[in-house]
mmCIF file of C-alpha atoms in Angstrom:
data_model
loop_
_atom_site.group_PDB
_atom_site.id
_atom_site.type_symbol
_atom_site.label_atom_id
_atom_site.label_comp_id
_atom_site.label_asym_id
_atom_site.label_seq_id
_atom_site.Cartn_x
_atom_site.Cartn_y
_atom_site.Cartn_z
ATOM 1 C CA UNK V 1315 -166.002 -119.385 49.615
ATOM 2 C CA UNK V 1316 -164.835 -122.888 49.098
ATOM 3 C CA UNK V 1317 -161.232 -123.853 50.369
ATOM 4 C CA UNK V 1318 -160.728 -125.717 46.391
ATOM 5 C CA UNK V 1319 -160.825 -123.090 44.094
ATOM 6 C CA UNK V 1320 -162.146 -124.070 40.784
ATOM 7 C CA UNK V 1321 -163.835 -121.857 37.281
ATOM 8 C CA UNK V 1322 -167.692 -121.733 38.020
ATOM 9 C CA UNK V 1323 -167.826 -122.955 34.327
ATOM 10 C CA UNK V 1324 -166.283 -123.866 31.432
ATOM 11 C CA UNK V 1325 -166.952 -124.947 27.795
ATOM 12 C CA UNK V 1326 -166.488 -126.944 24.650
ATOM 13 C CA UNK V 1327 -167.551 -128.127 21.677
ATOM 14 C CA UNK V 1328 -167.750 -132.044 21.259
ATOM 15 C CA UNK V 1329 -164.670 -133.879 20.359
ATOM 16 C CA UNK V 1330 -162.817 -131.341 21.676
ATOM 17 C CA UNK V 1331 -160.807 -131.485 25.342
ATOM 18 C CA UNK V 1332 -161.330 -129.377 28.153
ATOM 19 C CA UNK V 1333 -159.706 -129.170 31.185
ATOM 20 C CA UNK V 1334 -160.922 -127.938 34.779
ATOM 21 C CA UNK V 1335 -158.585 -126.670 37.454
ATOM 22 C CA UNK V 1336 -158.788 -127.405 41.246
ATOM 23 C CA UNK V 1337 -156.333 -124.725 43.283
ATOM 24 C CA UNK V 1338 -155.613 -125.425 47.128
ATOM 25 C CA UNK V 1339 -153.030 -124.585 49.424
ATOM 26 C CA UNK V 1340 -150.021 -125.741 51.946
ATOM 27 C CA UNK V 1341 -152.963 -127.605 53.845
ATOM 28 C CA UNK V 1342 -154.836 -129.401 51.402
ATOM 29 C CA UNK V 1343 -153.208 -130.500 47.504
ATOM 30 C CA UNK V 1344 -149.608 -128.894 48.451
ATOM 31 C CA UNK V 1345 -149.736 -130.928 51.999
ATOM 32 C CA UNK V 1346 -149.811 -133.713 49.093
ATOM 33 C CA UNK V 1347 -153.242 -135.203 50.410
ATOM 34 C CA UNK V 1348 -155.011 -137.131 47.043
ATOM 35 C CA UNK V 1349 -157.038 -134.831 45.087
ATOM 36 C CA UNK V 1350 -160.525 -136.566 43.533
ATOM 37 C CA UNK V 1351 -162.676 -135.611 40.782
ATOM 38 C CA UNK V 1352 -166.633 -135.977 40.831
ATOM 39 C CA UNK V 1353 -169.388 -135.912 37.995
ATOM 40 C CA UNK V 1354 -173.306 -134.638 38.898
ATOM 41 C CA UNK V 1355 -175.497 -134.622 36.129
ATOM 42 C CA UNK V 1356 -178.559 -132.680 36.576
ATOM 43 C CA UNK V 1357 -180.878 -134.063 39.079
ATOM 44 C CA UNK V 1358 -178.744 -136.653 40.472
ATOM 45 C CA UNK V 1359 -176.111 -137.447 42.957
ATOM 46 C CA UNK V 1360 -172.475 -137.076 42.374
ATOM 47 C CA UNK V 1361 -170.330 -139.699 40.928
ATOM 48 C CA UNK V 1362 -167.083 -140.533 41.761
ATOM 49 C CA UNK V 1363 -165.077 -139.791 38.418
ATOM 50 C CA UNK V 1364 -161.447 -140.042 39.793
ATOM 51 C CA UNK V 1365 -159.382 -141.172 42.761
ATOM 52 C CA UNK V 1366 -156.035 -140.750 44.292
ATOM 53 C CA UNK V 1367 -155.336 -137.788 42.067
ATOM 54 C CA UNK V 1368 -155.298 -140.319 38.175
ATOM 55 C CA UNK V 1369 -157.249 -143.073 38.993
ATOM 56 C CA UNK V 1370 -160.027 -144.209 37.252
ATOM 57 C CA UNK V 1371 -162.854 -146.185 38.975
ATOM 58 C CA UNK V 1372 -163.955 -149.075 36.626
ATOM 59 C CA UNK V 1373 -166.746 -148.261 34.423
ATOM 60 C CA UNK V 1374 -165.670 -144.121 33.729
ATOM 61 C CA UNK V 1375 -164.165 -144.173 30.214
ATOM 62 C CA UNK V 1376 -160.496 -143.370 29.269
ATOM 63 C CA UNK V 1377 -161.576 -140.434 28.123
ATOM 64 C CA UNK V 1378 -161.411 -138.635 31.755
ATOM 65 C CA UNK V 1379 -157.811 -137.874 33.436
ATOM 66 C CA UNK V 1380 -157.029 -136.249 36.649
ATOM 67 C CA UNK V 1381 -153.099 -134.847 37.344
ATOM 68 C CA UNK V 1382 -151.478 -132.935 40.224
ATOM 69 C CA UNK V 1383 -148.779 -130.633 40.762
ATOM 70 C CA UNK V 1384 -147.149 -128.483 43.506
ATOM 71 C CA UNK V 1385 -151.227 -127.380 45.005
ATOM 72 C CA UNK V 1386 -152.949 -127.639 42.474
ATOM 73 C CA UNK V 1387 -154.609 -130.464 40.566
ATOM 74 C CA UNK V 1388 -156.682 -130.645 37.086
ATOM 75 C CA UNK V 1389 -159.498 -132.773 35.482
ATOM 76 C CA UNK V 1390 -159.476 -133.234 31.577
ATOM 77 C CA UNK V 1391 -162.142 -134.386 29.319
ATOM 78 C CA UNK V 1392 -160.760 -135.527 25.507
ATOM 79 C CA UNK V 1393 -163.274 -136.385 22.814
ATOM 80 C CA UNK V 1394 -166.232 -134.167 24.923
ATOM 81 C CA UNK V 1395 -169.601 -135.572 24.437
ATOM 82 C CA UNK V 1396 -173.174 -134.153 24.928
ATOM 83 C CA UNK V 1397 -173.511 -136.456 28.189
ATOM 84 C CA UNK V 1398 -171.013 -134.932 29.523
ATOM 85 C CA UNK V 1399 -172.180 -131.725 30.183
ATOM 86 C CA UNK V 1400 -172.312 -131.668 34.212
ATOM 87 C CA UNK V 1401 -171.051 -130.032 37.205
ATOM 88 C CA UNK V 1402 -167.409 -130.753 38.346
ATOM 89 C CA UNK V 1403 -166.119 -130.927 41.775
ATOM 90 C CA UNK V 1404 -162.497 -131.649 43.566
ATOM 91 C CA UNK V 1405 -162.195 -132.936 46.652
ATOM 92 C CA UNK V 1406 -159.310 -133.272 49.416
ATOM 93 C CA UNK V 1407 -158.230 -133.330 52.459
ATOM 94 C CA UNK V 1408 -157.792 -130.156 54.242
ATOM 95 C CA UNK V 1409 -155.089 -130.823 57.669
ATOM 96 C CA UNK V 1410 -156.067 -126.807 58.797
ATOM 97 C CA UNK V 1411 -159.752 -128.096 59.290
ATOM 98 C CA UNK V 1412 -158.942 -131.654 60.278
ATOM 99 C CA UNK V 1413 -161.893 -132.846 57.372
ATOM 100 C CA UNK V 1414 -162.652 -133.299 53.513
ATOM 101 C CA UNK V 1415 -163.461 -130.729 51.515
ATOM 102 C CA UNK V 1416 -164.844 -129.871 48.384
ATOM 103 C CA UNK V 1417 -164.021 -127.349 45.435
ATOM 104 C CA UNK V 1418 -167.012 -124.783 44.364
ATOM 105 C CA UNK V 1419 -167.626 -127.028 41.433
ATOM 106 C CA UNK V 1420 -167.223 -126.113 37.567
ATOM 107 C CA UNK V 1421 -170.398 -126.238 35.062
ATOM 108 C CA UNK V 1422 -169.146 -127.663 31.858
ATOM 109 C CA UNK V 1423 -171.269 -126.840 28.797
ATOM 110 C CA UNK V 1424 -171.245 -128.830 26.189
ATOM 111 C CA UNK V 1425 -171.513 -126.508 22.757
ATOM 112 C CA UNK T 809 -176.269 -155.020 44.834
ATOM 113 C CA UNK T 810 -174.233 -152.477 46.357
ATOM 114 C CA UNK T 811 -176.345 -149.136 47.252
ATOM 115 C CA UNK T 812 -177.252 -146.510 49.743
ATOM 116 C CA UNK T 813 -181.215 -145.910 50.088
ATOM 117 C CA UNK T 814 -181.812 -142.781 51.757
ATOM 118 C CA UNK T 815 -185.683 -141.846 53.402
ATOM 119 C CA UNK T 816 -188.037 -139.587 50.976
ATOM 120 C CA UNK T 817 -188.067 -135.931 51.361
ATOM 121 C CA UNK T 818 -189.121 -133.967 54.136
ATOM 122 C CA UNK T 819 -191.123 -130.696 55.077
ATOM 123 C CA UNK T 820 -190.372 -128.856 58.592
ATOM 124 C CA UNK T 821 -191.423 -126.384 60.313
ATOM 125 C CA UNK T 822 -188.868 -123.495 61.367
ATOM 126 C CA UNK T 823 -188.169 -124.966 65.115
ATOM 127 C CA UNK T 824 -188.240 -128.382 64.022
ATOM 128 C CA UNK T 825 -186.286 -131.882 63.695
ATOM 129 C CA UNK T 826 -186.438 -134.023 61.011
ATOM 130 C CA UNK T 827 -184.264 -137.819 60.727
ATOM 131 C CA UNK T 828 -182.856 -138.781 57.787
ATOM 132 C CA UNK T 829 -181.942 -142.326 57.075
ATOM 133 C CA UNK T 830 -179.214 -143.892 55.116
ATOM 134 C CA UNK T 831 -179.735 -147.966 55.055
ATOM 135 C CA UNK T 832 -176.953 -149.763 53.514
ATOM 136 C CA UNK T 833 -176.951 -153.294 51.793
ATOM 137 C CA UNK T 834 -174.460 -155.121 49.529
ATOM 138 C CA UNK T 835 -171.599 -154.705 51.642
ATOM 139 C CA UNK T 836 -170.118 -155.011 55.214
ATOM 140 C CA UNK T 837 -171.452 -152.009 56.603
ATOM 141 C CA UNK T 838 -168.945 -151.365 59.816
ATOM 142 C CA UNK T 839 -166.327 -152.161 57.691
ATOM 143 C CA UNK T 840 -166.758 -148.118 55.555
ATOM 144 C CA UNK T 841 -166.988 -144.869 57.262
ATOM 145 C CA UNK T 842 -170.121 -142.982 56.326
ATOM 146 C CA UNK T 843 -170.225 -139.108 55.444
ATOM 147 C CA UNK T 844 -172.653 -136.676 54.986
ATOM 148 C CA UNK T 845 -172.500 -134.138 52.524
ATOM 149 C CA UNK T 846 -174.893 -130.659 52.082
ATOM 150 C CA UNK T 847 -176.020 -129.409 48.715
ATOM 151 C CA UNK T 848 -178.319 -126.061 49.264
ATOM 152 C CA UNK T 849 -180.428 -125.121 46.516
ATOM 153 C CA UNK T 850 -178.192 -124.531 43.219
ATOM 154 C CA UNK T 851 -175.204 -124.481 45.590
ATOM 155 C CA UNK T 852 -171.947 -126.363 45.540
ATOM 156 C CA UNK T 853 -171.084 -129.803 47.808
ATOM 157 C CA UNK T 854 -170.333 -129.032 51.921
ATOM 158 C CA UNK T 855 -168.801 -131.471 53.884
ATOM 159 C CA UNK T 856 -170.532 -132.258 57.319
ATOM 160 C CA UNK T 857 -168.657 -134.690 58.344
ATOM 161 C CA UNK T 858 -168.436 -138.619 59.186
ATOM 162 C CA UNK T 859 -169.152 -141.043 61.846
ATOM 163 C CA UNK T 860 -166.538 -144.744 61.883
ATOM 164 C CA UNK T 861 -169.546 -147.435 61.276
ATOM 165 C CA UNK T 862 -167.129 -149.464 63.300
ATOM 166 C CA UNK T 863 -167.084 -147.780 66.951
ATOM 167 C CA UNK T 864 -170.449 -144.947 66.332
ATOM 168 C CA UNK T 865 -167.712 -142.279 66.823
ATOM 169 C CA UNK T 866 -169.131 -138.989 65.062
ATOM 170 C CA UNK T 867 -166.681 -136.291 63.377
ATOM 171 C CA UNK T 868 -167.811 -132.853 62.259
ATOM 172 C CA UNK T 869 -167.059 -130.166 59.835
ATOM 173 C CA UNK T 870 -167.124 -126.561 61.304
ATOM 174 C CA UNK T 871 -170.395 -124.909 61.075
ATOM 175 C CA UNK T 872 -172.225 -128.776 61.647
ATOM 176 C CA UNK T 873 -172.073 -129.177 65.353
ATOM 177 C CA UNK T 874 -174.447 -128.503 68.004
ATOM 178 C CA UNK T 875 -177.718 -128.980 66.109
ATOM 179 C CA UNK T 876 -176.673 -132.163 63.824
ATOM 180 C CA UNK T 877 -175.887 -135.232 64.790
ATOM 181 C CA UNK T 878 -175.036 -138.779 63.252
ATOM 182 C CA UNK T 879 -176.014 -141.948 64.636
ATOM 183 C CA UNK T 880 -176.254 -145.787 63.713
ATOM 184 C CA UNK T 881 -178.094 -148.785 63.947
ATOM 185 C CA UNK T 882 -175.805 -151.269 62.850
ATOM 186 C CA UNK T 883 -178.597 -154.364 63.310
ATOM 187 C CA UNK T 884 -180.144 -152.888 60.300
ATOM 188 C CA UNK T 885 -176.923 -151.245 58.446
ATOM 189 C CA UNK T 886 -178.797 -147.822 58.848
ATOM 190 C CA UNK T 887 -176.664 -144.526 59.523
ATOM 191 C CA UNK T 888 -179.373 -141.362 60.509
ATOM 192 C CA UNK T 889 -178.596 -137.684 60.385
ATOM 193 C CA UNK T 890 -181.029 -135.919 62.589
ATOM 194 C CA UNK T 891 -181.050 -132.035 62.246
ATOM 195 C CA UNK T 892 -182.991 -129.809 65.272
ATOM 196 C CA UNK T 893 -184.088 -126.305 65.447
ATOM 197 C CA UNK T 894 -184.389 -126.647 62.279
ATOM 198 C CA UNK T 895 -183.723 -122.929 60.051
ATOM 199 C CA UNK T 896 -184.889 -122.033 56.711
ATOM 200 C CA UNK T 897 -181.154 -122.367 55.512
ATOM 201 C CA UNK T 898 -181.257 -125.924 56.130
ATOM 202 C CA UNK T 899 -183.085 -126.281 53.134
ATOM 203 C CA UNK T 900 -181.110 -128.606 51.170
ATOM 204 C CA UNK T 901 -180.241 -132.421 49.700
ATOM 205 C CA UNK T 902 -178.670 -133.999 52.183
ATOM 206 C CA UNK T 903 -176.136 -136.985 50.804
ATOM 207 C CA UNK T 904 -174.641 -140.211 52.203
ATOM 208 C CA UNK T 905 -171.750 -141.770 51.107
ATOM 209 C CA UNK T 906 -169.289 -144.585 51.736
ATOM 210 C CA UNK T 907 -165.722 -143.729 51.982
ATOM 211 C CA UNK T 908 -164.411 -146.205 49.752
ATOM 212 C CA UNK T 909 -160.672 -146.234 50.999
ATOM 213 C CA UNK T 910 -159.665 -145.387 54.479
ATOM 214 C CA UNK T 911 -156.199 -144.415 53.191
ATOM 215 C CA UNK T 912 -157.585 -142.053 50.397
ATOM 216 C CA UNK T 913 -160.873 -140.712 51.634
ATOM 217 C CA UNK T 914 -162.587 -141.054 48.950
ATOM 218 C CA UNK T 915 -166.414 -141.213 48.355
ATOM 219 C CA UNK T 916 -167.254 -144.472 46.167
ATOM 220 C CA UNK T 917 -171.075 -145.150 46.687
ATOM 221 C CA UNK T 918 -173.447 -142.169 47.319
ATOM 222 C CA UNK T 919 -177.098 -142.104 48.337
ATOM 223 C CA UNK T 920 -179.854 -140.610 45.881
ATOM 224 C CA UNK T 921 -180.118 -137.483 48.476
ATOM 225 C CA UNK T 922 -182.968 -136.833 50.496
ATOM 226 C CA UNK T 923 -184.621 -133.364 50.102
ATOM 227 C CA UNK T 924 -185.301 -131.553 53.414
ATOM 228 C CA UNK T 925 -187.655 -128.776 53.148
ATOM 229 C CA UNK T 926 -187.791 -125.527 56.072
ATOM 230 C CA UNK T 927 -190.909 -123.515 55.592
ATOM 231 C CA UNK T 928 -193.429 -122.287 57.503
#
């Protein structure tokens, strides 16, 4: 049981936006540690999709936001596209285990 | 070009150790922590831990100590994750990656994964 709590999956149809949550605790998001977003297509390593909670790395379209609030935090995709479709995960710091860690992950289908 | 080349995959033996390497090139290596990161089969991302690149100082996550341990090389910007007694639950892609801001912890730049195998 991950320490991030996040939907195993979620779905849309393209062009429409989707968003995936990321719920933590007093030790992690709500200690107000950065919350970041990842993106692993099928067979290949994870990609870092957001950082410091609504930053974009250069290169990931416009099209991908990341928020936070109180302990949680949230990932939305406008305008979804086919290459989208990939598994989510959030990542923080947790001060109760003195390390990083990571949500369960969310599989987003693209319909 | 900035990148993290990890060994090939590996099959062990219940019992046994296996090294994984994680060479780094494009940047100043001992100037980035490097993590690890476990992904079982059709399972989620697990922390393991880090080690500073800078002093060869090794952290890890509950449920990676005793049998794991990181190490460097920095002559040949090389971090190794060496796993012994080896169980069948080790199975798994095993990750490096570069924390990309030591104020954010943040993973910028990850290896391809290297896939370590336990079967008899």
């Amino acid at each position: 049981q991950s320490v991030l709590t996040q939907p195993p999956s979620v779905s849309g149809a393209p062009g429409q936006r989707v968003t995936i949550s990321c719920t933590g605790s007093s030790s992690n998001i709500g200690a107000g540690y950065d919350v970041h977003w990842y993106q692993q297509l099928p067979g290949t390593a994870p990609k870092l999709l957001i950082y410091g909670n609504s930053n974009r790395p250069s290169g990931v379209p416009d099209r991908f936001s990341g928020s936070k609030s109180g302990t949680s935090a949230s990932l939305a995709i406008s305008g979804l596209q086919a290459e989208d479709e990939a598994d989510y995960y959030c990542q923080s710091y947790d001060s109760s285990l003195s390390g990083s860690v990571f949500g369960g992950g969310t599989k987003l289908t693209v319909l | 070009q900035v990148q993290l080349v990890q060994s090939g995959s590996e099959l062990r033996k219940p019992g046994a150790s296996v090294k994984v390497s994680c060479r780094a090139s494009g940047y100043t290596f001992t100037s980035y922590p490097m993590n690890w990161v476990r992904q079982a089969p059709g399972q989620g991302l697990e922390w393991m831990g880090w080690i500073n690149t800078y002093t060869g100082n090794p952290t890890y996550a509950q449920g990676f100590t005793g049998r794991f341990v990181f190490s460097l090389d920095t002559s040949v910007s090389t971090a190794y994750l060496q796993i012994s007694s080896l169980k069948a639950e080790d199975t798994a892609v095993y990750y490096c990656t570069r924390v990309g801001s030591g104020s954010k912890w943040y993973f910028d730049l990850w290896g391809r994964g290297t896939l370590v195998t336990v079967s008899s």
